[in-house]
Amino acid sequence: MRSQTIAVFGSSQPQPGSPLYNEAFDIGRRLAQAGFIVMTGGYGGTMAAASQGAHDAGGHVIGVTLDIFDPRPPNQWVKEETKYPGFSERLRHLTEMADGFVVLRGGIGTLTELFFTWGLMQTGAIRPPKPIVLLGQPWRRLFTLLREDEFLIHDNYYGLIQWAQSPAEAVYELQEALRREA
């Protein structure tokens, strides 16, 4: 049986030693220790932190990078690089090739990754749905606002999202969700 791949979505902004960087390092380490392949956008910030954590734990790290638009090399912990000419193809790869997702706090890019992935599952474009685990309390606040402010999102679709307060809990939620699907 092949190892399952978990895409970690997050920001390129956090610097080494910051709380968000440390959290991403921890999630990468714990995912690798649990036997998962870690896949990120391949660059800096939490992408580098999750990659480093997985690498340091002996895990395999895939970086999905941009070829033409952003020709920077991937972070040093990427073992396998996949390049795409644009954001759309890159995002499609991250979404289709992952068996599950951990979403860290981030900016517009992270929100795009989350809502694109969630939307594909909501419409049935990804079957069966893959687990999406949102790490941290700010995600609960955002989704509480979505529910309270009467966005046209059916309650069933909120069931596609799982919540975790710590990296350990996020890995546990992924393992449980993937075990149920097997």
Short mmCIF file of C-alpha atoms in Angstrom, two decimals:
data_model
loop_
_atom_site.label_atom_id
_atom_site.label_comp_id
_atom_site.label_asym_id
_atom_site.label_seq_id
_atom_site.Cartn_x
_atom_site.Cartn_y
_atom_site.Cartn_z
CA MET A 1 0.00 0.00 0.00
CA ARG A 2 1.37 3.42 -0.94
CA SER A 3 1.91 6.11 1.65
CA GLN A 4 -0.81 8.70 1.77
CA THR A 5 -0.01 12.30 0.89
CA ILE A 6 -1.17 15.24 2.97
CA ALA A 7 -1.11 18.73 1.49
CA VAL A 8 -0.31 21.46 3.99
CA PHE A 9 -1.68 24.87 3.04
CA GLY A 10 -0.31 27.99 4.74
CA SER A 11 1.41 31.33 4.38
CA SER A 12 4.77 32.20 2.90
CA GLN A 13 5.17 35.01 5.47
CA PRO A 14 6.02 33.40 8.86
CA GLN A 15 9.72 33.46 9.70
CA PRO A 16 11.75 30.81 11.56
CA GLY A 17 11.12 31.00 15.28
CA SER A 18 7.67 32.60 14.97
CA PRO A 19 4.67 30.77 16.48
CA LEU A 20 3.12 30.00 13.07
CA TYR A 21 6.44 28.71 11.72
CA ASN A 22 6.90 26.49 14.77
CA GLU A 23 3.36 25.15 14.44
CA ALA A 24 3.96 24.31 10.77
CA PHE A 25 7.26 22.60 11.63
CA ASP A 26 5.44 20.52 14.23
CA ILE A 27 2.66 19.50 11.85
CA GLY A 28 5.21 18.48 9.21
CA ARG A 29 7.17 16.45 11.77
CA ARG A 30 4.08 14.74 13.13
CA LEU A 31 2.74 13.94 9.66
CA ALA A 32 6.03 12.30 8.68
CA GLN A 33 6.20 10.39 11.97
CA ALA A 34 2.70 9.07 11.23
CA GLY A 35 3.93 7.78 7.85
CA PHE A 36 2.43 10.46 5.61
CA ILE A 37 4.14 12.10 2.64
CA VAL A 38 4.04 15.88 3.10
CA MET A 39 3.21 18.07 0.09
CA THR A 40 3.43 21.87 0.17
CA GLY A 41 3.70 24.77 -2.24
CA GLY A 42 7.45 24.31 -1.87
CA TYR A 43 8.58 27.80 -0.95
CA GLY A 44 9.16 29.69 2.32
CA GLY A 45 7.18 30.46 5.46
CA THR A 46 4.97 27.66 6.70
CA MET A 47 5.66 25.71 3.48
CA ALA A 48 9.35 25.58 4.45
CA ALA A 49 8.53 24.89 8.09
CA ALA A 50 6.27 21.90 7.31
CA SER A 51 8.85 20.65 4.80
CA GLN A 52 11.66 20.96 7.33
CA GLY A 53 9.65 19.23 10.05
CA ALA A 54 8.83 16.32 7.75
CA HIS A 55 12.41 16.11 6.47
CA ASP A 56 13.88 16.16 9.97
CA ALA A 57 11.55 13.28 10.92
CA GLY A 58 12.77 11.24 7.93
CA GLY A 59 9.70 11.87 5.79
CA HIS A 60 9.31 12.44 2.08
CA VAL A 61 8.58 16.03 1.04
CA ILE A 62 6.99 17.08 -2.24
CA GLY A 63 7.09 20.72 -3.32
CA VAL A 64 4.65 21.90 -5.98
CA THR A 65 6.20 25.04 -7.41
CA LEU A 66 5.76 27.51 -10.24
CA ASP A 67 7.94 27.35 -13.34
CA ILE A 68 7.39 30.43 -15.44
CA PHE A 69 5.63 32.88 -13.13
CA ASP A 70 7.87 32.28 -10.11
CA PRO A 71 11.07 30.46 -11.05
CA ARG A 72 12.58 30.46 -7.53
CA PRO A 73 14.01 27.14 -6.37
CA PRO A 74 12.04 25.19 -3.76
CA ASN A 75 13.03 25.24 -0.11
CA GLN A 76 15.98 23.04 0.78
CA TRP A 77 13.89 20.30 2.40
CA VAL A 78 11.93 19.39 -0.73
CA LYS A 79 12.96 15.93 -1.99
CA GLU A 80 10.66 15.86 -5.01
CA GLU A 81 9.63 18.92 -6.99
CA THR A 82 6.72 19.23 -9.40
CA LYS A 83 6.61 22.46 -11.43
CA TYR A 84 3.63 24.11 -13.07
CA PRO A 85 3.45 27.21 -15.27
CA GLY A 86 0.70 28.90 -13.26
CA PHE A 87 -1.26 29.02 -10.04
CA SER A 88 -4.31 27.19 -11.40
CA GLU A 89 -2.37 24.11 -12.46
CA ARG A 90 -0.38 24.15 -9.23
CA LEU A 91 -3.53 24.34 -7.12
CA ARG A 92 -5.22 21.60 -9.15
CA HIS A 93 -2.22 19.31 -8.52
CA LEU A 94 -2.16 20.02 -4.78
CA THR A 95 -5.87 19.28 -4.58
CA GLU A 96 -6.02 16.20 -6.77
CA MET A 97 -2.85 14.46 -5.61
CA ALA A 98 -3.41 14.82 -1.87
CA ASP A 99 -5.29 12.28 0.21
CA GLY A 100 -6.07 14.90 2.84
CA PHE A 101 -5.35 18.48 3.83
CA VAL A 102 -4.15 20.48 6.81
CA VAL A 103 -4.88 24.18 6.54
CA LEU A 104 -2.81 26.52 8.66
CA ARG A 105 -3.52 30.19 9.19
CA GLY A 106 -2.52 32.26 6.19
CA GLY A 107 -3.60 34.96 3.80
CA ILE A 108 -5.55 35.16 0.57
CA GLY A 109 -3.58 32.33 -1.04
CA THR A 110 -4.40 30.00 1.86
CA LEU A 111 -8.06 31.01 1.74
CA THR A 112 -8.05 30.32 -2.01
CA GLU A 113 -6.58 26.86 -1.46
CA LEU A 114 -9.10 26.06 1.26
CA PHE A 115 -12.20 27.31 -0.55
CA PHE A 116 -11.17 25.78 -3.88
CA THR A 117 -10.63 22.39 -2.23
CA TRP A 118 -13.82 22.64 -0.18
CA GLY A 119 -15.77 23.71 -3.27
CA LEU A 120 -14.54 20.73 -5.30
CA MET A 121 -15.72 18.41 -2.56
CA GLN A 122 -19.03 20.21 -2.12
CA THR A 123 -19.80 19.86 -5.83
CA GLY A 124 -18.70 16.23 -5.97
CA ALA A 125 -15.76 16.95 -8.28
CA ILE A 126 -13.62 15.10 -5.72
CA ARG A 127 -15.12 11.77 -4.72
CA PRO A 128 -15.01 10.52 -2.14
CA PRO A 129 -14.42 13.68 -0.14
CA LYS A 130 -10.97 13.96 1.37
CA PRO A 131 -10.44 15.15 4.94
CA ILE A 132 -9.77 18.85 5.43
CA VAL A 133 -8.48 19.73 8.89
CA LEU A 134 -8.31 23.39 9.87
CA LEU A 135 -5.68 24.02 12.52
CA GLY A 136 -6.29 26.76 15.06
CA GLN A 137 -9.08 28.73 16.72
CA PRO A 138 -9.21 31.53 14.10
CA TRP A 139 -10.74 29.09 11.60
CA ARG A 140 -13.65 28.38 13.96
CA ARG A 141 -14.32 32.10 14.27
CA LEU A 142 -14.32 32.52 10.49
CA PHE A 143 -16.71 29.62 9.95
CA THR A 144 -18.94 30.82 12.78
CA LEU A 145 -19.25 34.13 10.91
CA LEU A 146 -20.08 32.29 7.69
CA ARG A 147 -22.89 30.42 9.44
CA GLU A 148 -24.21 33.36 11.45
CA ASP A 149 -24.20 35.82 8.57
CA GLU A 150 -26.45 33.57 6.50
CA PHE A 151 -24.14 32.75 3.64
CA LEU A 152 -25.83 30.27 1.35
CA ILE A 153 -23.80 27.28 2.51
CA HIS A 154 -25.82 24.21 3.42
CA ASP A 155 -25.09 22.71 6.84
CA ASN A 156 -24.06 19.41 5.22
CA TYR A 157 -21.09 21.10 3.59
CA TYR A 158 -19.73 22.24 6.94
CA GLY A 159 -19.48 18.53 7.72
CA LEU A 160 -16.67 18.28 5.15
CA ILE A 161 -14.46 20.35 7.49
CA GLN A 162 -12.77 19.10 10.64
CA TRP A 163 -11.19 21.19 13.36
CA ALA A 164 -8.02 20.82 15.42
CA GLN A 165 -6.46 22.94 18.13
CA SER A 166 -2.99 21.39 17.94
CA PRO A 167 -0.77 19.63 15.41
CA ALA A 168 -1.20 16.38 17.36
CA GLU A 169 -4.98 16.69 17.14
CA ALA A 170 -4.80 17.53 13.42
CA VAL A 171 -2.81 14.37 12.65
CA TYR A 172 -5.18 12.30 14.77
CA GLU A 173 -8.21 13.73 12.90
CA LEU A 174 -6.59 12.93 9.54
CA GLN A 175 -5.74 9.38 10.60
CA GLU A 176 -9.27 8.77 11.85
CA ALA A 177 -10.91 10.23 8.74
CA LEU A 178 -8.67 8.25 6.38
CA ARG A 179 -9.21 5.08 8.41
CA ARG A 180 -12.99 5.50 8.07
CA GLU A 181 -12.66 5.90 4.30
CA ALA A 182 -10.51 2.77 3.87
#
